[in-house]
Coordinates of C-alpha atoms in Angstrom, one line a residue:
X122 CA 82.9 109.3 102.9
X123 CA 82.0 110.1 106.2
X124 CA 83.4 108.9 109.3
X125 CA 80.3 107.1 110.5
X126 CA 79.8 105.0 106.9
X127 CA 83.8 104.6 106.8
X128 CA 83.7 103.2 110.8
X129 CA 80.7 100.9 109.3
X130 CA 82.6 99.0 106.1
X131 CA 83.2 96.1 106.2
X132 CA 87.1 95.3 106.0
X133 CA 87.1 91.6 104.2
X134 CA 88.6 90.5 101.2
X135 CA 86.4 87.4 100.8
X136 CA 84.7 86.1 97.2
X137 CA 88.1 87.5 95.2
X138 CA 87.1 91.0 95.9
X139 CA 89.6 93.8 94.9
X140 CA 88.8 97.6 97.2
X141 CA 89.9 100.6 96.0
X142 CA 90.2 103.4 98.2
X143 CA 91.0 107.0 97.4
X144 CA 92.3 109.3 100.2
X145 CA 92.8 113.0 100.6
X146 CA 96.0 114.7 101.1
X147 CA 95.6 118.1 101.7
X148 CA 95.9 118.2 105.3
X149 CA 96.4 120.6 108.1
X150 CA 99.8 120.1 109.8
X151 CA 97.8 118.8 113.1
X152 CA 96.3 116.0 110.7
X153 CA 99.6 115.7 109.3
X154 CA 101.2 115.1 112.2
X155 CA 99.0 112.7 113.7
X156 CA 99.9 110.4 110.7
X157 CA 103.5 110.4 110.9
X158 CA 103.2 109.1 114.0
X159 CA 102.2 106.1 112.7
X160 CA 105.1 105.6 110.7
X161 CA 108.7 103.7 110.7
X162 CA 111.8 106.1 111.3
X163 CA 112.6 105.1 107.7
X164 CA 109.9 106.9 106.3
X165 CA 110.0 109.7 108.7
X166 CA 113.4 110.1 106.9
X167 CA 111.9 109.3 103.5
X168 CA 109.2 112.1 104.1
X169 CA 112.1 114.8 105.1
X170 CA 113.8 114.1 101.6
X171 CA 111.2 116.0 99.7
X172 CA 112.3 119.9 98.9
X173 CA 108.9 121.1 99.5
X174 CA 106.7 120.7 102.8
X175 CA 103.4 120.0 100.6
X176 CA 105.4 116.9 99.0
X177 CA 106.5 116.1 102.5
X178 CA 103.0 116.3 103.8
X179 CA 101.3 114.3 101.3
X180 CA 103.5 111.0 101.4
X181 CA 103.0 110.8 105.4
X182 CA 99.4 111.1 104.6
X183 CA 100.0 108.7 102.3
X184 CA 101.8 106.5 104.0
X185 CA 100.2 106.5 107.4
X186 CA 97.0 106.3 105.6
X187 CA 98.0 103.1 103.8
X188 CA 99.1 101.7 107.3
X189 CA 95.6 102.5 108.2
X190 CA 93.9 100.6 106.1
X191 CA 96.3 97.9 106.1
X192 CA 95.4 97.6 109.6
X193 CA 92.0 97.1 109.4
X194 CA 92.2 94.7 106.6
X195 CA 95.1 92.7 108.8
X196 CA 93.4 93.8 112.2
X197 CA 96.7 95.1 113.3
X198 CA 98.2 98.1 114.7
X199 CA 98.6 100.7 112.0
X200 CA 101.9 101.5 113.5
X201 CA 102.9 97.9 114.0
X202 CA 103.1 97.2 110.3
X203 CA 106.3 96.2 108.4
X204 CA 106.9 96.5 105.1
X205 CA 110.0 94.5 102.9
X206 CA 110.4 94.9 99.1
X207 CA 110.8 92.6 96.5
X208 CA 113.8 92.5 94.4
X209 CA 112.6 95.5 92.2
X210 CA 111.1 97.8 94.6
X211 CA 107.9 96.5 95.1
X212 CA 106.0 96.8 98.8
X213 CA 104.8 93.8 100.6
X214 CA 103.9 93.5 104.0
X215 CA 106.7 91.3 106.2
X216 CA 105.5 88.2 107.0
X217 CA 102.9 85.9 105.9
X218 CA 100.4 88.3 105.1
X219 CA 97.3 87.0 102.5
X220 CA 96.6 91.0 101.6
X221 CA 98.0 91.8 98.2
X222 CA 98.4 95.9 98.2
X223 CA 99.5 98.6 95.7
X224 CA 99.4 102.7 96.2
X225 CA 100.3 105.4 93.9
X226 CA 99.7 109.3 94.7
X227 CA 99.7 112.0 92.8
X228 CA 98.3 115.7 93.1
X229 CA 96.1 116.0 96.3
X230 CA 94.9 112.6 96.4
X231 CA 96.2 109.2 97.1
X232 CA 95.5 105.9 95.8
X233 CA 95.4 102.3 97.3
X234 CA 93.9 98.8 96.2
X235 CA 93.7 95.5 97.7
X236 CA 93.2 92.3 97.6
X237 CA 94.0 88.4 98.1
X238 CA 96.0 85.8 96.2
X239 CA 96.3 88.2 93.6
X240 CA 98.9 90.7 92.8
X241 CA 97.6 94.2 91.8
X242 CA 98.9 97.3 90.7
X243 CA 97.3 100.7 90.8
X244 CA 98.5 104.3 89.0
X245 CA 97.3 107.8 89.9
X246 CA 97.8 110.9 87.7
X247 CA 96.8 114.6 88.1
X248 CA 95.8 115.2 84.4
X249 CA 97.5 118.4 83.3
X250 CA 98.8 120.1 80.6
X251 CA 101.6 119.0 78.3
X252 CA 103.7 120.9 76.3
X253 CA 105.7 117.9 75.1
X254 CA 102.9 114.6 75.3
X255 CA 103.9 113.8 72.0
X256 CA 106.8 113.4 72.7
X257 CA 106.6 111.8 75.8
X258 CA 104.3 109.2 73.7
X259 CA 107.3 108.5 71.0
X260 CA 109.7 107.7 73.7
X261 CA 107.3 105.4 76.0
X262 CA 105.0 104.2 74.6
X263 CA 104.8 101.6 71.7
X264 CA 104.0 103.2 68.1
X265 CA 100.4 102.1 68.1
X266 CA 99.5 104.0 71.1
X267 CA 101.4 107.2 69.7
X268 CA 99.5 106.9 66.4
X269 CA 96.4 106.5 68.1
X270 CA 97.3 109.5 70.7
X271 CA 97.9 111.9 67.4
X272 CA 95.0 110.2 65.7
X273 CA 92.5 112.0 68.4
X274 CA 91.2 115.6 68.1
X275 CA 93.4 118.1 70.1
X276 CA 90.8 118.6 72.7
X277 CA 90.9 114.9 73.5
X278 CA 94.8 113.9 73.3
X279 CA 95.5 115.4 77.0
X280 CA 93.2 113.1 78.7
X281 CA 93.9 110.3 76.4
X282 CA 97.8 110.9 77.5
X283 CA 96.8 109.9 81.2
X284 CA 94.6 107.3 80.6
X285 CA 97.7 105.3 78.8
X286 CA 100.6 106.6 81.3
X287 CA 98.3 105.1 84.3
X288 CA 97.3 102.1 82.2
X289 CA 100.8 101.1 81.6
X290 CA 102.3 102.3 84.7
X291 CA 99.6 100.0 86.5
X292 CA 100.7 96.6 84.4
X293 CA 104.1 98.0 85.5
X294 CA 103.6 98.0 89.0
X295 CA 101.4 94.6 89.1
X296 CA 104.1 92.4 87.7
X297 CA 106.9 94.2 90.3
X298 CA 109.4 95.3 87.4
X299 CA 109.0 99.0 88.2
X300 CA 111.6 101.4 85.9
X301 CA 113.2 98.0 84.3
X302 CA 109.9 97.0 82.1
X303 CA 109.8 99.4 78.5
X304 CA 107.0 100.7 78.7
X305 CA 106.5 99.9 75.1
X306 CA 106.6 96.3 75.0
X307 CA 102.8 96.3 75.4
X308 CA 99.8 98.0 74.0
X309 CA 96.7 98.9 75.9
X310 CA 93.4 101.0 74.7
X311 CA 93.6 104.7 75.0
X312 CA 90.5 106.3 73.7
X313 CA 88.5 108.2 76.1
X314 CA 85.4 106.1 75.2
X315 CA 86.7 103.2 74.7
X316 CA 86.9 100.5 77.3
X317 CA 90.2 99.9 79.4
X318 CA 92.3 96.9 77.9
X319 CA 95.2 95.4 77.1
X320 CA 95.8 94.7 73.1
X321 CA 99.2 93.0 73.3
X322 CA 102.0 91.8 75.6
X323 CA 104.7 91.0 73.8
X324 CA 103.5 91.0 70.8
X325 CA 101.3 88.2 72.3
X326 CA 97.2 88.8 72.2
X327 CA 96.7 85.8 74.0
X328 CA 99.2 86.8 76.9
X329 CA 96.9 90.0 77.4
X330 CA 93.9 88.4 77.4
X331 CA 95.4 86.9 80.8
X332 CA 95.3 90.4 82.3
X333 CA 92.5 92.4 83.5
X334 CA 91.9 96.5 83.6
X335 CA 90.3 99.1 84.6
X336 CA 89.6 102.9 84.5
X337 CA 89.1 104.3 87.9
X338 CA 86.7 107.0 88.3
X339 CA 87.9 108.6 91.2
X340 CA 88.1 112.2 91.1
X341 CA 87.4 114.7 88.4
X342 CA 90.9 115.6 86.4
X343 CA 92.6 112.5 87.4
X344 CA 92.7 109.5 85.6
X345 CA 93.5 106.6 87.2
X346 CA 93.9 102.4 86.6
X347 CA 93.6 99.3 87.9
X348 CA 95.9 96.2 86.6
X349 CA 95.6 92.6 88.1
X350 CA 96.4 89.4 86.3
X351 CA 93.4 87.1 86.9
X352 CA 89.8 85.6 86.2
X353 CA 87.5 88.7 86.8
X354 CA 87.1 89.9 90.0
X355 CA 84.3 91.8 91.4
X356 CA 86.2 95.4 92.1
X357 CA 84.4 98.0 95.1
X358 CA 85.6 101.4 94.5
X359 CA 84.9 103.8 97.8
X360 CA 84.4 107.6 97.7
X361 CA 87.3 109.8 98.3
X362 CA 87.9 109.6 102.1
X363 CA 88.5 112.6 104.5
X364 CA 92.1 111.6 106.1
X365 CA 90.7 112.7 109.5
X366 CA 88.0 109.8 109.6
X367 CA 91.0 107.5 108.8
X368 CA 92.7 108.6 112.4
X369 CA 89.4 108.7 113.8
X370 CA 88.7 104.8 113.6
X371 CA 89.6 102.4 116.5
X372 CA 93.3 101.4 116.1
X373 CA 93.3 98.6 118.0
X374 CA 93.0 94.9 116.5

């Protein structure tokens, strides 16, 4: 997206709306470093943690990027935002935000939804090889989903791998549980052509039904999900964004 269309959206949650924005990580250190300067001296510390300076890089992108938006959505100072987290690990802006958020990263891009009165979660995934997917599936996710993973043609299973890890890992990240929920106490779709749901939670049809998802088309060889528990809601998903049109729109509120 540009930085002349990006400067023009509108920022409003209004009508149940859910945005979905996809940033770029892959930054020159200049870019890099304009974004950490955004960010609390606990996640300056965070970001030095990471072995590697391209993992360092990208979750300060990431981070000041979601401070960014944050701030136009709260029409605050990017750098004036606080974050708490609830008894499981999941962000929250301190205070009595309305702004529901969720992020997730992986590869070179990074992920972020949001919303109102609604809570949300989002998953990213770099689809890649996998030695082991099988697995993978037999551990985590619910015997269904394995049979149906196996079921598909060879040429199909690696995609269909991702599309289920983000589904579930979404779901995961909505209802705040992070590492504590099994990942196979529920059963979502996982067929490259057929449409994003969830089949049970719990055993429980009904309880799904109660849940909204969504595959998000962000990028190609990522896969991607959206999670929310809710009525429908009319979603807006925005072309990958330059990071450098994020710093180059006003800061102030």
């Amino acid at each position: 997206m540009k930085g002349r269309r990006l400067a023009d959206c509108s920022f409003e949650l209004g009508g149940r709306i859910i945005h979905v924005w996809c940033v770029g990580t892959d930054v020159s250190p200049t870019v890099a470093a304009q974004f950490e300067h955004l960010l609390a001296p606990e996640e300056k510390r965070r970001a030095a943690r990471f072995r590697f300076h391209h993992l360092q890089c990208s979750f300060v992108v990431a981070r000041g990027a979601l401070r960014v938006l944050l701030g136009r959505y709260l029409r605050v100072h990017p750098a004036s935002i606080q974050f708490n987290h609830g008894p499981k690990g999941k962000p929250a802006v301190t205070g009595s935000s309305p702004v529901e958020f969720n992020a997730s990263r992986s590869g070179a891009l990074a992920l972020f939804a949001f919303t109102v009165g609604c809570e949300i979660g989002v998953d990213l995934e770099q689809v890649h090889s996998l030695s082991d997917a099988q697995s993978i599936a037999d551990r985590f996710f619910c015997s269904d989903e394995a049979a149906d993973l196996m079921s598909l043609p060879s040429n199909e299973r690696e995609r269909a791998f991702f599309l289920c890890w983000t589904r579930k890992e979404a779901y995961v990240k909505a209802i705040g549980d992070g590492l504590s929920s099994p990942l196979d106490a529920f059963r979502v779709t996982l067929r490259p052509h057929e449409p994003a749901r969830f089949v049970h939670i719990a055993q429980d049809a009904n309880a799904a039904k109660a849940w909204k998802l969504y595959d998000l088309q962000v990028a190609p060889n990522y896969a991607a999900a959206l999670a929310y528990r809710d009525k429908l809601r009319p979603v807006s998903v925005f072309p990958v964004i330059d990071p450098a049109a994020l710093l180059a729109l006003d800061p102030s509120p």
